[in-house]
Each structure stands twice: as structure tokens, then as C-alpha cells.
mmCIF file of N, CA and C in Angstrom:
data_model
loop_
_atom_site.group_PDB
_atom_site.id
_atom_site.type_symbol
_atom_site.label_atom_id
_atom_site.label_comp_id
_atom_site.label_asym_id
_atom_site.label_seq_id
_atom_site.Cartn_x
_atom_site.Cartn_y
_atom_site.Cartn_z
ATOM 1 N N THR Q 29 -27.240 3.326 -7.172
ATOM 2 C CA THR Q 29 -26.162 2.368 -7.007
ATOM 3 C C THR Q 29 -26.663 1.167 -6.218
ATOM 4 N N HIS Q 30 -26.176 0.012 -6.630
ATOM 5 C CA HIS Q 30 -26.604 -1.227 -5.996
ATOM 6 C C HIS Q 30 -25.497 -2.266 -6.154
ATOM 7 N N PRO Q 31 -25.128 -2.969 -5.074
ATOM 8 C CA PRO Q 31 -24.043 -3.951 -5.167
ATOM 9 C C PRO Q 31 -24.300 -5.083 -6.156
ATOM 10 N N ALA Q 32 -25.530 -5.292 -6.542
ATOM 11 C CA ALA Q 32 -25.823 -6.359 -7.501
ATOM 12 C C ALA Q 32 -25.434 -5.961 -8.920
ATOM 13 N N PHE Q 33 -25.104 -4.679 -9.123
ATOM 14 C CA PHE Q 33 -24.772 -4.192 -10.460
ATOM 15 C C PHE Q 33 -23.431 -3.447 -10.449
ATOM 16 N N PRO Q 34 -22.323 -4.143 -10.140
ATOM 17 C CA PRO Q 34 -21.022 -3.472 -10.107
ATOM 18 C C PRO Q 34 -20.539 -3.129 -11.514
ATOM 19 N N PHE Q 35 -19.699 -2.116 -11.604
ATOM 20 C CA PHE Q 35 -19.084 -1.773 -12.885
ATOM 21 C C PHE Q 35 -17.688 -1.222 -12.627
ATOM 22 N N PRO Q 36 -16.763 -1.401 -13.589
ATOM 23 C CA PRO Q 36 -15.385 -0.944 -13.400
ATOM 24 C C PRO Q 36 -15.304 0.585 -13.394
ATOM 25 N N VAL Q 37 -14.456 1.090 -12.506
ATOM 26 C CA VAL Q 37 -14.271 2.529 -12.384
ATOM 27 C C VAL Q 37 -12.910 2.941 -12.935
ATOM 28 N N SER Q 38 -11.863 2.190 -12.589
ATOM 29 C CA SER Q 38 -10.513 2.465 -13.073
ATOM 30 C C SER Q 38 -9.634 1.258 -12.782
ATOM 31 N N ALA Q 39 -8.402 1.296 -13.263
ATOM 32 C CA ALA Q 39 -7.449 0.212 -13.021
ATOM 33 C C ALA Q 39 -6.034 0.771 -13.119
ATOM 34 N N VAL Q 40 -5.105 0.151 -12.420
ATOM 35 C CA VAL Q 40 -3.692 0.501 -12.527
ATOM 36 C C VAL Q 40 -2.908 -0.786 -12.743
ATOM 37 N N ARG Q 41 -1.746 -0.662 -13.386
ATOM 38 C CA ARG Q 41 -0.913 -1.822 -13.683
ATOM 39 C C ARG Q 41 0.542 -1.522 -13.340
ATOM 40 N N HIS Q 42 1.291 -2.601 -13.111
ATOM 41 C CA HIS Q 42 2.733 -2.491 -12.878
ATOM 42 C C HIS Q 42 3.379 -1.801 -14.080
ATOM 43 N N GLY Q 43 4.280 -0.881 -13.814
ATOM 44 C CA GLY Q 43 4.997 -0.167 -14.870
ATOM 45 C C GLY Q 43 5.743 1.010 -14.282
ATOM 46 N N ALA Q 44 6.157 1.939 -15.131
ATOM 47 C CA ALA Q 44 6.966 3.086 -14.696
ATOM 48 C C ALA Q 44 6.270 3.907 -13.616
ATOM 49 N N GLU Q 45 4.969 4.137 -13.775
ATOM 50 C CA GLU Q 45 4.246 4.943 -12.792
ATOM 51 C C GLU Q 45 3.983 4.167 -11.500
ATOM 52 N N TYR Q 46 3.846 2.850 -11.617
ATOM 53 C CA TYR Q 46 3.597 1.968 -10.471
ATOM 54 C C TYR Q 46 4.670 0.878 -10.447
ATOM 55 N N PRO Q 47 5.885 1.214 -9.973
ATOM 56 C CA PRO Q 47 6.992 0.255 -10.060
ATOM 57 C C PRO Q 47 6.931 -0.892 -9.064
ATOM 58 N N ALA Q 48 6.043 -0.836 -8.085
ATOM 59 C CA ALA Q 48 6.012 -1.856 -7.031
ATOM 60 C C ALA Q 48 4.721 -2.664 -7.082
ATOM 61 N N LEU Q 49 4.338 -3.109 -8.261
ATOM 62 C CA LEU Q 49 3.094 -3.876 -8.397
ATOM 63 C C LEU Q 49 3.273 -5.219 -9.094
ATOM 64 N N LEU Q 50 4.496 -5.731 -9.137
ATOM 65 C CA LEU Q 50 4.721 -7.009 -9.805
ATOM 66 C C LEU Q 50 4.247 -8.138 -8.895
ATOM 67 N N LYS Q 51 3.266 -8.878 -9.339
ATOM 68 C CA LYS Q 51 2.636 -9.967 -8.583
ATOM 69 C C LYS Q 51 2.025 -9.467 -7.271
ATOM 70 N N PRO Q 52 1.053 -8.548 -7.358
ATOM 71 C CA PRO Q 52 0.412 -8.077 -6.126
ATOM 72 C C PRO Q 52 -0.264 -9.234 -5.394
ATOM 73 N N HIS Q 53 -0.211 -9.184 -4.072
ATOM 74 C CA HIS Q 53 -0.741 -10.281 -3.277
ATOM 75 C C HIS Q 53 -1.823 -9.830 -2.311
ATOM 76 N N GLY Q 54 -1.543 -8.788 -1.539
ATOM 77 C CA GLY Q 54 -2.510 -8.310 -0.555
ATOM 78 C C GLY Q 54 -2.883 -6.874 -0.820
ATOM 79 N N VAL Q 55 -4.056 -6.487 -0.351
ATOM 80 C CA VAL Q 55 -4.492 -5.103 -0.501
ATOM 81 C C VAL Q 55 -5.308 -4.690 0.719
ATOM 82 N N THR Q 56 -5.164 -3.441 1.108
ATOM 83 C CA THR Q 56 -5.950 -2.849 2.175
ATOM 84 C C THR Q 56 -6.098 -1.367 1.847
ATOM 85 N N ALA Q 57 -6.944 -0.691 2.564
ATOM 86 C CA ALA Q 57 -7.135 0.744 2.338
ATOM 87 C C ALA Q 57 -7.264 1.454 3.679
ATOM 88 N N ILE Q 58 -6.910 2.738 3.675
ATOM 89 C CA ILE Q 58 -7.012 3.537 4.892
ATOM 90 C C ILE Q 58 -7.220 4.999 4.524
ATOM 91 N N LYS Q 59 -7.972 5.683 5.362
ATOM 92 C CA LYS Q 59 -8.171 7.120 5.202
ATOM 93 C C LYS Q 59 -7.183 7.835 6.116
ATOM 94 N N VAL Q 60 -6.425 8.767 5.539
ATOM 95 C CA VAL Q 60 -5.462 9.578 6.274
ATOM 96 C C VAL Q 60 -5.817 11.033 5.991
ATOM 97 N N GLU Q 61 -6.249 11.713 7.031
ATOM 98 C CA GLU Q 61 -6.758 13.073 6.912
ATOM 99 C C GLU Q 61 -7.872 13.095 5.863
ATOM 100 N N ASN Q 62 -7.708 13.836 4.760
ATOM 101 C CA ASN Q 62 -8.772 13.942 3.756
ATOM 102 C C ASN Q 62 -8.543 13.050 2.540
ATOM 103 N N SER Q 63 -7.596 12.141 2.611
ATOM 104 C CA SER Q 63 -7.279 11.280 1.470
ATOM 105 C C SER Q 63 -7.469 9.813 1.839
ATOM 106 N N THR Q 64 -7.768 9.002 0.831
ATOM 107 C CA THR Q 64 -7.893 7.558 1.007
ATOM 108 C C THR Q 64 -6.815 6.882 0.175
ATOM 109 N N TYR Q 65 -6.125 5.919 0.787
ATOM 110 C CA TYR Q 65 -5.007 5.242 0.132
ATOM 111 C C TYR Q 65 -5.234 3.742 0.082
ATOM 112 N N ALA Q 66 -4.859 3.141 -1.035
ATOM 113 C CA ALA Q 66 -4.800 1.689 -1.159
ATOM 114 C C ALA Q 66 -3.335 1.296 -0.974
ATOM 115 N N LEU Q 67 -3.095 0.252 -0.208
ATOM 116 C CA LEU Q 67 -1.752 -0.281 -0.014
ATOM 117 C C LEU Q 67 -1.749 -1.698 -0.564
ATOM 118 N N LEU Q 68 -0.803 -1.989 -1.441
ATOM 119 C CA LEU Q 68 -0.712 -3.305 -2.063
ATOM 120 C C LEU Q 68 0.648 -3.910 -1.802
ATOM 121 N N SER Q 69 0.672 -5.176 -1.408
ATOM 122 C CA SER Q 69 1.943 -5.884 -1.247
ATOM 123 C C SER Q 69 2.266 -6.581 -2.564
ATOM 124 N N ALA Q 70 3.532 -6.483 -2.982
ATOM 125 C CA ALA Q 70 3.975 -7.086 -4.241
ATOM 126 C C ALA Q 70 5.054 -8.119 -3.946
ATOM 127 N N ILE Q 71 4.712 -9.375 -4.141
ATOM 128 C CA ILE Q 71 5.606 -10.482 -3.791
ATOM 129 C C ILE Q 71 6.910 -10.439 -4.590
ATOM 130 N N ASN Q 72 6.834 -10.250 -5.899
ATOM 131 C CA ASN Q 72 8.046 -10.304 -6.725
ATOM 132 C C ASN Q 72 8.910 -9.055 -6.613
ATOM 133 N N ASP Q 73 8.339 -7.952 -6.153
ATOM 134 C CA ASP Q 73 9.104 -6.720 -6.008
ATOM 135 C C ASP Q 73 9.632 -6.514 -4.593
ATOM 136 N N ASN Q 74 9.216 -7.373 -3.638
ATOM 137 C CA ASN Q 74 9.588 -7.178 -2.237
ATOM 138 C C ASN Q 74 9.269 -5.752 -1.809
ATOM 139 N N SER Q 75 8.033 -5.338 -2.109
ATOM 140 C CA SER Q 75 7.694 -3.938 -1.885
ATOM 141 C C SER Q 75 6.214 -3.738 -1.586
ATOM 142 N N ILE Q 76 5.917 -2.493 -1.210
ATOM 143 C CA ILE Q 76 4.556 -2.047 -0.964
ATOM 144 C C ILE Q 76 4.307 -0.833 -1.853
ATOM 145 N N GLN Q 77 3.236 -0.853 -2.615
ATOM 146 C CA GLN Q 77 2.841 0.286 -3.446
ATOM 147 C C GLN Q 77 1.700 0.999 -2.731
ATOM 148 N N ILE Q 78 1.809 2.310 -2.592
ATOM 149 C CA ILE Q 78 0.765 3.118 -1.971
ATOM 150 C C ILE Q 78 0.140 3.979 -3.054
ATOM 151 N N ILE Q 79 -1.184 3.866 -3.194
ATOM 152 C CA ILE Q 79 -1.903 4.559 -4.265
ATOM 153 C C ILE Q 79 -2.979 5.436 -3.656
ATOM 154 N N ASP Q 80 -3.005 6.691 -4.070
ATOM 155 C CA ASP Q 80 -4.052 7.616 -3.628
ATOM 156 C C ASP Q 80 -5.313 7.314 -4.436
ATOM 157 N N ILE Q 81 -6.337 6.833 -3.744
ATOM 158 C CA ILE Q 81 -7.603 6.492 -4.417
ATOM 159 C C ILE Q 81 -8.731 7.408 -3.944
ATOM 160 N N THR Q 82 -8.367 8.612 -3.491
ATOM 161 C CA THR Q 82 -9.369 9.565 -3.031
ATOM 162 C C THR Q 82 -10.404 9.808 -4.123
ATOM 163 N N ASN Q 83 -9.944 9.920 -5.359
ATOM 164 C CA ASN Q 83 -10.835 9.985 -6.518
ATOM 165 C C ASN Q 83 -10.693 8.648 -7.250
ATOM 166 N N PRO Q 84 -11.602 7.705 -7.026
ATOM 167 C CA PRO Q 84 -11.455 6.365 -7.612
ATOM 168 C C PRO Q 84 -11.386 6.357 -9.142
ATOM 169 N N GLN Q 85 -11.933 7.369 -9.793
ATOM 170 C CA GLN Q 85 -11.871 7.434 -11.255
ATOM 171 C C GLN Q 85 -10.490 7.852 -11.744
ATOM 172 N N SER Q 86 -9.673 8.407 -10.850
ATOM 173 C CA SER Q 86 -8.352 8.891 -11.239
ATOM 174 C C SER Q 86 -7.324 8.600 -10.135
ATOM 175 N N PRO Q 87 -7.014 7.311 -9.889
ATOM 176 C CA PRO Q 87 -6.014 6.985 -8.865
ATOM 177 C C PRO Q 87 -4.632 7.446 -9.314
ATOM 178 N N HIS Q 88 -3.776 7.756 -8.356
ATOM 179 C CA HIS Q 88 -2.405 8.113 -8.717
ATOM 180 C C HIS Q 88 -1.443 7.625 -7.633
ATOM 181 N N PRO Q 89 -0.188 7.326 -8.038
ATOM 182 C CA PRO Q 89 0.780 6.790 -7.082
ATOM 183 C C PRO Q 89 1.121 7.817 -6.014
ATOM 184 N N ALA Q 90 1.162 7.376 -4.772
ATOM 185 C CA ALA Q 90 1.566 8.237 -3.670
ATOM 186 C C ALA Q 90 3.009 7.936 -3.265
ATOM 187 N N SER Q 91 3.347 6.642 -3.224
ATOM 188 C CA SER Q 91 4.688 6.242 -2.802
ATOM 189 C C SER Q 91 4.856 4.744 -3.015
ATOM 190 N N HIS Q 92 6.072 4.273 -2.876
ATOM 191 C CA HIS Q 92 6.324 2.840 -2.794
ATOM 192 C C HIS Q 92 7.523 2.617 -1.883
ATOM 193 N N ILE Q 93 7.529 1.463 -1.246
ATOM 194 C CA ILE Q 93 8.544 1.115 -0.252
ATOM 195 C C ILE Q 93 9.138 -0.226 -0.666
ATOM 196 N N ASN Q 94 10.461 -0.312 -0.676
ATOM 197 C CA ASN Q 94 11.146 -1.538 -1.060
ATOM 198 C C ASN Q 94 11.904 -2.140 0.113
ATOM 199 N N GLN Q 95 12.082 -3.461 0.072
ATOM 200 C CA GLN Q 95 12.939 -4.160 1.025
ATOM 201 C C GLN Q 95 14.315 -3.514 0.971
ATOM 202 N N GLY Q 96 14.905 -3.249 2.123
ATOM 203 C CA GLY Q 96 16.238 -2.639 2.143
ATOM 204 C C GLY Q 96 16.690 -2.367 3.559
ATOM 205 N N THR Q 97 17.596 -1.416 3.702
ATOM 206 C CA THR Q 97 18.210 -1.118 4.991
ATOM 207 C C THR Q 97 17.189 -0.734 6.049
ATOM 208 N N GLU Q 98 16.281 0.191 5.717
ATOM 209 C CA GLU Q 98 15.286 0.628 6.696
ATOM 210 C C GLU Q 98 14.128 -0.352 6.817
ATOM 211 N N TYR Q 99 13.773 -0.975 5.724
ATOM 212 C CA TYR Q 99 12.631 -1.895 5.688
ATOM 213 C C TYR Q 99 13.160 -3.315 5.519
ATOM 214 N N THR Q 100 13.407 -3.967 6.651
ATOM 215 C CA THR Q 100 14.117 -5.250 6.625
ATOM 216 C C THR Q 100 13.202 -6.461 6.561
ATOM 217 N N ASN Q 101 11.905 -6.289 6.702
ATOM 218 C CA ASN Q 101 10.981 -7.427 6.691
ATOM 219 C C ASN Q 101 9.950 -7.296 5.578
ATOM 220 N N LEU Q 102 10.413 -6.962 4.379
ATOM 221 C CA LEU Q 102 9.506 -6.859 3.237
ATOM 222 C C LEU Q 102 9.814 -7.889 2.157
ATOM 223 N N GLU Q 103 10.620 -8.890 2.472
ATOM 224 C CA GLU Q 103 10.919 -9.902 1.468
ATOM 225 C C GLU Q 103 9.702 -10.807 1.290
ATOM 226 N N LYS Q 104 9.173 -10.820 0.071
ATOM 227 C CA LYS Q 104 7.955 -11.574 -0.268
ATOM 228 C C LYS Q 104 6.798 -11.207 0.667
ATOM 229 N N PRO Q 105 6.421 -9.918 0.694
ATOM 230 C CA PRO Q 105 5.336 -9.504 1.595
ATOM 231 C C PRO Q 105 4.038 -10.203 1.235
ATOM 232 N N GLN Q 106 3.337 -10.639 2.222
ATOM 233 C CA GLN Q 106 2.093 -11.374 2.013
ATOM 234 C C GLN Q 106 0.915 -10.496 2.431
ATOM 235 N N THR Q 107 0.433 -10.731 3.601
ATOM 236 C CA THR Q 107 -0.745 -10.042 4.112
ATOM 237 C C THR Q 107 -0.361 -8.675 4.653
ATOM 238 N N LEU Q 108 -1.227 -7.687 4.414
ATOM 239 C CA LEU Q 108 -1.016 -6.397 5.034
ATOM 240 C C LEU Q 108 -2.341 -5.833 5.510
ATOM 241 N N LYS Q 109 -2.246 -4.983 6.511
ATOM 242 C CA LYS Q 109 -3.426 -4.366 7.091
ATOM 243 C C LYS Q 109 -3.052 -2.947 7.477
ATOM 244 N N ALA Q 110 -3.959 -2.018 7.217
ATOM 245 C CA ALA Q 110 -3.764 -0.634 7.636
ATOM 246 C C ALA Q 110 -4.613 -0.404 8.877
ATOM 247 N N VAL Q 111 -4.034 0.264 9.874
ATOM 248 C CA VAL Q 111 -4.733 0.512 11.132
ATOM 249 C C VAL Q 111 -4.447 1.928 11.612
ATOM 250 N N GLN Q 112 -5.337 2.423 12.439
ATOM 251 C CA GLN Q 112 -5.132 3.688 13.144
ATOM 252 C C GLN Q 112 -4.815 3.335 14.600
ATOM 253 N N ILE Q 113 -3.717 3.842 15.116
ATOM 254 C CA ILE Q 113 -3.346 3.648 16.511
ATOM 255 C C ILE Q 113 -3.140 5.023 17.116
ATOM 256 N N ASN Q 114 -3.975 5.370 18.075
ATOM 257 C CA ASN Q 114 -3.909 6.690 18.715
ATOM 258 C C ASN Q 114 -3.913 7.814 17.692
ATOM 259 N N GLY Q 115 -4.716 7.666 16.631
ATOM 260 C CA GLY Q 115 -4.865 8.708 15.625
ATOM 261 C C GLY Q 115 -3.794 8.745 14.555
ATOM 262 N N THR Q 116 -2.864 7.803 14.561
ATOM 263 C CA THR Q 116 -1.800 7.749 13.552
ATOM 264 C C THR Q 116 -1.988 6.503 12.699
ATOM 265 N N ALA Q 117 -1.796 6.649 11.383
ATOM 266 C CA ALA Q 117 -1.984 5.539 10.447
ATOM 267 C C ALA Q 117 -0.706 4.701 10.322
ATOM 268 N N TYR Q 118 -0.891 3.390 10.377
ATOM 269 C CA TYR Q 118 0.214 2.440 10.228
ATOM 270 C C TYR Q 118 -0.169 1.344 9.239
ATOM 271 N N ALA Q 119 0.844 0.782 8.593
ATOM 272 C CA ALA Q 119 0.666 -0.423 7.785
ATOM 273 C C ALA Q 119 1.402 -1.547 8.506
ATOM 274 N N LEU Q 120 0.751 -2.695 8.622
ATOM 275 C CA LEU Q 120 1.341 -3.885 9.220
ATOM 276 C C LEU Q 120 1.479 -4.907 8.103
ATOM 277 N N ILE Q 121 2.700 -5.334 7.809
ATOM 278 C CA ILE Q 121 2.949 -6.223 6.680
ATOM 279 C C ILE Q 121 3.610 -7.498 7.171
ATOM 280 N N ALA Q 122 3.001 -8.626 6.859
ATOM 281 C CA ALA Q 122 3.583 -9.925 7.202
ATOM 282 C C ALA Q 122 4.439 -10.410 6.044
ATOM 283 N N SER Q 123 5.641 -10.894 6.360
ATOM 284 C CA SER Q 123 6.568 -11.383 5.347
ATOM 285 C C SER Q 123 6.839 -12.862 5.576
ATOM 286 N N ARG Q 124 6.523 -13.659 4.572
ATOM 287 C CA ARG Q 124 6.755 -15.108 4.682
ATOM 288 C C ARG Q 124 8.240 -15.420 4.693
ATOM 289 N N THR Q 125 9.015 -14.839 3.798
ATOM 290 C CA THR Q 125 10.429 -15.170 3.676
ATOM 291 C C THR Q 125 11.248 -14.581 4.819
ATOM 292 N N SER Q 126 10.908 -13.354 5.233
ATOM 293 C CA SER Q 126 11.644 -12.725 6.340
ATOM 294 C C SER Q 126 11.230 -13.282 7.696
ATOM 295 N N ASN Q 127 10.147 -14.076 7.708
ATOM 296 C CA ASN Q 127 9.633 -14.633 8.964
ATOM 297 C C ASN Q 127 9.400 -13.535 9.997
ATOM 298 N N GLY Q 128 8.783 -12.457 9.546
ATOM 299 C CA GLY Q 128 8.566 -11.351 10.454
ATOM 300 C C GLY Q 128 7.455 -10.437 9.994
ATOM 301 N N ILE Q 129 7.344 -9.321 10.690
ATOM 302 C CA ILE Q 129 6.356 -8.314 10.367
ATOM 303 C C ILE Q 129 7.063 -6.964 10.282
ATOM 304 N N GLN Q 130 6.669 -6.171 9.306
ATOM 305 C CA GLN Q 130 7.193 -4.814 9.170
ATOM 306 C C GLN Q 130 6.073 -3.862 9.561
ATOM 307 N N ILE Q 131 6.368 -2.920 10.449
ATOM 308 C CA ILE Q 131 5.402 -1.901 10.855
ATOM 309 C C ILE Q 131 5.877 -0.578 10.282
ATOM 310 N N ILE Q 132 5.013 0.068 9.516
ATOM 311 C CA ILE Q 132 5.370 1.315 8.841
ATOM 312 C C ILE Q 132 4.387 2.403 9.242
ATOM 313 N N GLN Q 133 4.900 3.499 9.724
ATOM 314 C CA GLN Q 133 4.053 4.657 10.027
ATOM 315 C C GLN Q 133 3.792 5.394 8.726
ATOM 316 N N LEU Q 134 2.514 5.556 8.381
ATOM 317 C CA LEU Q 134 2.157 6.170 7.106
ATOM 318 C C LEU Q 134 2.136 7.694 7.169
ATOM 319 N N GLU Q 135 1.977 8.243 8.341
ATOM 320 C CA GLU Q 135 1.977 9.699 8.514
ATOM 321 C C GLU Q 135 3.286 10.085 9.165
ATOM 322 N N HIS Q 136 4.143 10.721 8.415
ATOM 323 C CA HIS Q 136 5.462 11.057 8.941
ATOM 324 C C HIS Q 136 5.894 12.394 8.365
ATOM 325 N N GLU Q 137 6.327 13.287 9.223
ATOM 326 C CA GLU Q 137 6.841 14.578 8.768
ATOM 327 C C GLU Q 137 8.191 14.371 8.094
ATOM 328 N N LYS Q 138 8.318 14.869 6.871
ATOM 329 C CA LYS Q 138 9.564 14.753 6.133
ATOM 330 C C LYS Q 138 10.545 15.794 6.648
ATOM 331 N N THR Q 139 11.742 15.365 6.966
ATOM 332 C CA THR Q 139 12.769 16.298 7.434
ATOM 333 C C THR Q 139 13.713 16.623 6.297
ATOM 334 N N THR Q 140 14.233 17.835 6.290
ATOM 335 C CA THR Q 140 15.160 18.235 5.218
ATOM 336 C C THR Q 140 16.541 18.457 5.742
#
């Protein structure tokens, strides 16, 4: 392998399986435990698409987050960055229209 000779491995597109990818703008990646995730901001969807890219030849959707009651600063999301803070993964998303930043904890225990 050599960076001078790149080749395509896989691709994903906006659609039923990836509903939050209309006009993607920003992308970042983060490793959470044994998995690697790509996070993409979608300007026209006011959302963030999270894709499991642990196996780059076979990416699959992990989740998506839309502007709404809980996520109030995702209108026209622009830049995003994934960070680890004290061992916990977070996404930081800047929103041009909301004039703010949305902070999302990526590791969260689901309650029933």
C-alpha cells in the first residue's frame, strides 16, 4: 500500500438506508471501543449521519440524528469534530443557522 496509488474501497449515498446524507458538508471519524465511526453533517437534512466504518469494504448505518426537541442546534450543520473527553466520545457540531454548537455524547446507555 502506498498513498500515491489510492483506490476506491466503498461508497454510500443518501437514501432509505442513509436518510441523513442530503448535501453532506462535514465529516470526521472516531474510534469507540472496538468500532470506528464516520460522522457526516448534512446541510439539507439538518442532521448528522453516523456510519460504522469498522470494515471499510462494508460500511453500514449506525444511527442518525435530526434537528428537533432534544437536538436544538442542528439547523444547517456545518463543521463537526469527534473528540474523546475523559474517555467518552463526543461529537461537536457547529450550526450556521442556529448560531450555536450542539454537543452530542456518542456513548450512551440506552434506557428502557
